[in-house]
Amino acid sequence: MSRPEVLDVLGELISACETEALRFHAYADIVGSVELCCLCTRRAVECMQAAHDLEAELLRLGGEAEGPRFDEQRGWTAMRGALGRYQREGLSGEGADSDFAALGCYRRALDRELPAEVRAVIERQSHRLQLTHEQMLHACQEEGGAQVP
């Protein structure tokens, strides 16, 4: 895989992590359960850390940091949260889509021929994302069927 292709893969994953972090922050603001709020907040922090780790790989390979890739997403999420603060279904359904999209993004990345160091970072993050997603599913089921953020 060429260096520009590896940088593109890293950029896509960084963007997915940042978008997911924003959605989890928005969802944490509106959930009724303390447990779900804590899980969402923790997941948002983990997503931003994952984005930082990926950006370190991008810089190590000679890529350039683009700054936050989610300015439009941030505005959309803030607006959506303000309009639907008391409608859990709105953000939670989209959060689930985001989580599944992030998992798909990681799976597509791992299907590529990546340098060993980059692959190790992506595999670790993919595994963590899957575990967190399963925790969220379990917590939402315990909350009486709340949708997965």
mmCIF file of C-alpha atoms in Angstrom:
data_model
loop_
_atom_site.group_PDB
_atom_site.id
_atom_site.type_symbol
_atom_site.label_atom_id
_atom_site.label_comp_id
_atom_site.label_asym_id
_atom_site.label_seq_id
_atom_site.Cartn_x
_atom_site.Cartn_y
_atom_site.Cartn_z
ATOM 1 C CA MET A 1 0.000 0.000 0.000
ATOM 2 C CA SER A 2 1.388 3.396 -0.925
ATOM 3 C CA ARG A 3 2.140 6.062 1.675
ATOM 4 C CA PRO A 4 -0.647 8.375 0.400
ATOM 5 C CA GLU A 5 -3.140 5.496 0.662
ATOM 6 C CA VAL A 6 -2.068 4.779 4.248
ATOM 7 C CA LEU A 7 -2.440 8.477 5.074
ATOM 8 C CA ASP A 8 -5.943 8.458 3.548
ATOM 9 C CA VAL A 9 -6.936 5.443 5.653
ATOM 10 C CA LEU A 10 -5.638 7.168 8.783
ATOM 11 C CA GLY A 11 -7.497 10.356 7.877
ATOM 12 C CA GLU A 12 -10.769 8.452 7.447
ATOM 13 C CA LEU A 13 -10.335 6.759 10.818
ATOM 14 C CA ILE A 14 -9.473 10.039 12.536
ATOM 15 C CA SER A 15 -12.606 11.604 11.104
ATOM 16 C CA ALA A 16 -14.732 8.627 12.197
ATOM 17 C CA CYS A 17 -13.321 8.835 15.741
ATOM 18 C CA GLU A 18 -13.933 12.571 16.006
ATOM 19 C CA THR A 19 -17.490 12.261 14.709
ATOM 20 C CA GLU A 20 -18.224 9.415 17.094
ATOM 21 C CA ALA A 21 -16.819 11.432 20.018
ATOM 22 C CA LEU A 22 -19.165 14.307 19.234
ATOM 23 C CA ARG A 23 -22.173 12.045 19.024
ATOM 24 C CA PHE A 24 -21.372 10.336 22.309
ATOM 25 C CA HIS A 25 -20.913 13.719 24.014
ATOM 26 C CA ALA A 26 -24.297 14.836 22.665
ATOM 27 C CA TYR A 27 -25.981 11.631 23.771
ATOM 28 C CA ALA A 28 -24.433 11.834 27.269
ATOM 29 C CA ASP A 29 -26.190 15.186 27.692
ATOM 30 C CA ILE A 30 -29.660 13.746 27.153
ATOM 31 C CA VAL A 31 -29.699 10.203 28.554
ATOM 32 C CA GLY A 32 -31.679 9.664 31.705
ATOM 33 C CA SER A 33 -29.417 7.054 33.233
ATOM 34 C CA VAL A 34 -26.250 7.916 35.138
ATOM 35 C CA GLU A 35 -24.671 4.660 33.960
ATOM 36 C CA LEU A 36 -25.371 5.406 30.291
ATOM 37 C CA CYS A 37 -24.177 8.985 30.719
ATOM 38 C CA CYS A 38 -20.887 7.749 32.198
ATOM 39 C CA LEU A 39 -20.458 5.151 29.450
ATOM 40 C CA CYS A 40 -21.133 7.737 26.751
ATOM 41 C CA THR A 41 -18.761 10.256 28.285
ATOM 42 C CA ARG A 42 -16.043 7.637 28.671
ATOM 43 C CA ARG A 43 -16.562 6.507 25.079
ATOM 44 C CA ALA A 44 -16.300 10.098 23.826
ATOM 45 C CA VAL A 45 -12.974 10.518 25.639
ATOM 46 C CA GLU A 46 -11.738 7.183 24.259
ATOM 47 C CA CYS A 47 -12.698 8.259 20.741
ATOM 48 C CA MET A 48 -10.733 11.487 21.020
ATOM 49 C CA GLN A 49 -7.735 9.573 22.388
ATOM 50 C CA ALA A 50 -8.008 7.162 19.463
ATOM 51 C CA ALA A 51 -8.065 10.110 17.055
ATOM 52 C CA HIS A 52 -4.930 11.522 18.719
ATOM 53 C CA ASP A 53 -3.156 8.150 18.491
ATOM 54 C CA LEU A 54 -4.050 7.855 14.814
ATOM 55 C CA GLU A 55 -2.907 11.410 14.184
ATOM 56 C CA ALA A 56 0.448 10.554 15.789
ATOM 57 C CA GLU A 57 0.796 7.723 13.265
ATOM 58 C CA LEU A 58 -0.197 10.065 10.454
ATOM 59 C CA LEU A 59 2.480 12.579 11.516
ATOM 60 C CA ARG A 60 5.079 9.831 11.970
ATOM 61 C CA LEU A 61 4.492 8.809 8.355
ATOM 62 C CA GLY A 62 4.960 12.355 7.130
ATOM 63 C CA GLY A 63 1.327 13.374 6.870
ATOM 64 C CA GLU A 64 0.021 16.718 8.011
ATOM 65 C CA ALA A 65 -2.422 17.308 10.827
ATOM 66 C CA GLU A 66 -5.544 18.944 9.453
ATOM 67 C CA GLY A 67 -6.968 20.109 12.763
ATOM 68 C CA PRO A 68 -10.426 18.959 13.746
ATOM 69 C CA ARG A 69 -12.194 17.388 10.784
ATOM 70 C CA PHE A 70 -15.607 17.743 12.370
ATOM 71 C CA ASP A 71 -16.474 21.445 12.392
ATOM 72 C CA GLU A 72 -19.651 20.946 10.331
ATOM 73 C CA GLN A 73 -20.548 17.849 12.324
ATOM 74 C CA ARG A 74 -20.088 19.754 15.593
ATOM 75 C CA GLY A 75 -22.585 22.402 14.501
ATOM 76 C CA TRP A 76 -25.069 19.832 13.259
ATOM 77 C CA THR A 77 -24.862 17.812 16.459
ATOM 78 C CA ALA A 78 -25.251 20.904 18.660
ATOM 79 C CA MET A 79 -28.276 22.055 16.684
ATOM 80 C CA ARG A 80 -29.808 18.603 16.721
ATOM 81 C CA GLY A 81 -29.225 18.263 20.461
ATOM 82 C CA ALA A 82 -30.836 21.633 21.160
ATOM 83 C CA LEU A 83 -33.908 20.819 19.085
ATOM 84 C CA GLY A 84 -34.361 17.309 20.358
ATOM 85 C CA ARG A 85 -32.955 17.426 23.870
ATOM 86 C CA TYR A 86 -35.923 15.496 25.218
ATOM 87 C CA GLN A 87 -36.233 13.109 22.316
ATOM 88 C CA ARG A 88 -33.722 10.384 23.078
ATOM 89 C CA GLU A 89 -34.657 8.442 19.978
ATOM 90 C CA GLY A 90 -33.299 11.079 17.596
ATOM 91 C CA LEU A 91 -29.690 11.160 18.690
ATOM 92 C CA SER A 92 -29.555 7.601 19.963
ATOM 93 C CA GLY A 93 -30.533 6.115 16.625
ATOM 94 C CA GLU A 94 -28.001 8.227 14.819
ATOM 95 C CA GLY A 95 -25.399 7.364 17.431
ATOM 96 C CA ALA A 96 -25.967 3.703 16.704
ATOM 97 C CA ASP A 97 -25.461 4.417 13.019
ATOM 98 C CA SER A 98 -22.251 6.264 13.899
ATOM 99 C CA ASP A 99 -20.994 3.362 16.005
ATOM 100 C CA PHE A 100 -21.733 0.852 13.259
ATOM 101 C CA ALA A 101 -20.162 3.219 10.719
ATOM 102 C CA ALA A 102 -17.026 3.466 12.859
ATOM 103 C CA LEU A 103 -16.841 -0.331 13.152
ATOM 104 C CA GLY A 104 -17.203 -0.579 9.375
ATOM 105 C CA CYS A 105 -14.500 2.022 8.848
ATOM 106 C CA TYR A 106 -12.122 0.018 11.040
ATOM 107 C CA ARG A 107 -12.995 -3.247 9.285
ATOM 108 C CA ARG A 108 -12.356 -1.690 5.866
ATOM 109 C CA ALA A 109 -9.027 -0.345 7.099
ATOM 110 C CA LEU A 110 -7.996 -3.758 8.415
ATOM 111 C CA ASP A 111 -8.840 -5.318 5.039
ATOM 112 C CA ARG A 112 -6.037 -3.218 3.534
ATOM 113 C CA GLU A 113 -2.323 -4.027 3.474
ATOM 114 C CA LEU A 114 -1.092 -1.630 6.137
ATOM 115 C CA PRO A 115 2.369 -1.187 7.640
ATOM 116 C CA ALA A 116 2.746 -3.345 10.762
ATOM 117 C CA GLU A 117 2.927 -0.401 13.190
ATOM 118 C CA VAL A 118 -0.204 1.194 11.764
ATOM 119 C CA ARG A 119 -2.055 -2.133 11.692
ATOM 120 C CA ALA A 120 -1.238 -2.736 15.372
ATOM 121 C CA VAL A 121 -2.746 0.615 16.391
ATOM 122 C CA ILE A 122 -5.859 0.057 14.265
ATOM 123 C CA GLU A 123 -6.356 -3.520 15.510
ATOM 124 C CA ARG A 124 -6.107 -2.387 19.142
ATOM 125 C CA GLN A 125 -8.602 0.412 18.573
ATOM 126 C CA SER A 126 -10.970 -1.819 16.612
ATOM 127 C CA HIS A 127 -11.000 -4.364 19.420
ATOM 128 C CA ARG A 128 -11.688 -1.632 21.993
ATOM 129 C CA LEU A 129 -14.489 -0.199 19.849
ATOM 130 C CA GLN A 130 -16.139 -3.621 19.598
ATOM 131 C CA LEU A 131 -15.927 -4.175 23.369
ATOM 132 C CA THR A 132 -17.369 -0.742 24.101
ATOM 133 C CA HIS A 133 -20.176 -1.287 21.609
ATOM 134 C CA GLU A 134 -21.085 -4.541 23.379
ATOM 135 C CA GLN A 135 -21.039 -2.727 26.758
ATOM 136 C CA MET A 136 -23.371 -0.091 25.366
ATOM 137 C CA LEU A 137 -25.743 -2.733 23.982
ATOM 138 C CA HIS A 138 -25.861 -4.419 27.379
ATOM 139 C CA ALA A 139 -26.383 -1.160 29.290
ATOM 140 C CA CYS A 140 -29.150 -0.051 26.924
ATOM 141 C CA GLN A 141 -30.925 -3.396 27.258
ATOM 142 C CA GLU A 142 -30.798 -3.043 31.037
ATOM 143 C CA GLU A 143 -32.328 0.428 30.680
ATOM 144 C CA GLY A 144 -35.439 -1.129 29.221
ATOM 145 C CA GLY A 145 -34.630 -1.125 25.544
ATOM 146 C CA ALA A 146 -33.022 2.283 25.106
ATOM 147 C CA GLN A 147 -31.346 2.512 21.742
ATOM 148 C CA VAL A 148 -27.591 2.165 21.461
ATOM 149 C CA PRO A 149 -25.810 5.498 21.187
#
